């Protein structure tokens, strides 16, 4: 909700809906005590059809020789190098196609039970999530 991942809209009957499900996980600390409970909403992307719901799934990644060359350039030139890791990278990608999803269990808005989620950002499970 904070990331503005979807908008609730009336169901457009001509569009196909994909489902979703919650994945729950318990995280433990080093002495096996429960540290936290996590929940992740996952889209049922296996229901998507190529060329209808998505076009490309390829996600560009760097090969290790390329990374080594770039690091060698940094060292040779005396440049500073910083690391960046985005924990929720899958959840920040903007979608370029219209995808409609059922409202997640536990988040159904009162008075808008027949509405669906029009996805604005990527979710885990979508075919195009790695590329987005």
PDB file of C-alpha atoms in Angstrom, residues 1 8 12 17-18 24 37 41 49 51 64 73 75 85 89-91 100 106 108 111-112 120 130 132:
ATOM      1  CA  UNK A   1       0.000   0.000   0.000  1.00  0.00           C
ATOM      2  CA  UNK A   8      -8.596  -0.472  -6.886  1.00  0.00           C
ATOM      3  CA  UNK A  12     -13.316  -4.624 -16.461  1.00  0.00           C
ATOM      4  CA  UNK A  17      -7.726 -11.684 -13.660  1.00  0.00           C
ATOM      5  CA  UNK A  18      -4.751 -13.372 -12.062  1.00  0.00           C
ATOM      6  CA  UNK A  24       4.430 -16.834   5.313  1.00  0.00           C
ATOM      7  CA  UNK A  37       7.259 -13.167  11.149  1.00  0.00           C
ATOM      8  CA  UNK A  41       2.156 -11.384  -1.430  1.00  0.00           C
ATOM      9  CA  UNK A  49      -0.037 -15.938 -21.352  1.00  0.00           C
ATOM     10  CA  UNK A  51       2.179 -11.935 -25.874  1.00  0.00           C
ATOM     11  CA  UNK A  64      31.841 -11.789 -13.505  1.00  0.00           C
ATOM     12  CA  UNK A  73      39.325   0.356 -13.966  1.00  0.00           C
ATOM     13  CA  UNK A  75      41.528   0.757  -9.001  1.00  0.00           C
ATOM     14  CA  UNK A  85      21.768  -3.731  -3.050  1.00  0.00           C
ATOM     15  CA  UNK A  89      13.923  -4.526  -6.241  1.00  0.00           C
ATOM     16  CA  UNK A  90      11.121  -6.768  -7.543  1.00  0.00           C
ATOM     17  CA  UNK A  91       8.547  -4.539  -5.873  1.00  0.00           C
ATOM     18  CA  UNK A 100      -5.494  -7.083 -13.109  1.00  0.00           C
ATOM     19  CA  UNK A 106      -7.259  -9.895   4.356  1.00  0.00           C
ATOM     20  CA  UNK A 108     -10.493  -6.629   0.761  1.00  0.00           C
ATOM     21  CA  UNK A 111     -17.902  -1.612  -0.005  1.00  0.00           C
ATOM     22  CA  UNK A 112     -15.537  -2.448  -2.889  1.00  0.00           C
ATOM     23  CA  UNK A 120       1.100  -0.357 -11.271  1.00  0.00           C
ATOM     24  CA  UNK A 130      12.731  -9.684 -13.087  1.00  0.00           C
ATOM     25  CA  UNK A 132      10.776  -4.649 -14.512  1.00  0.00           C
TER      26      UNK A 132
END
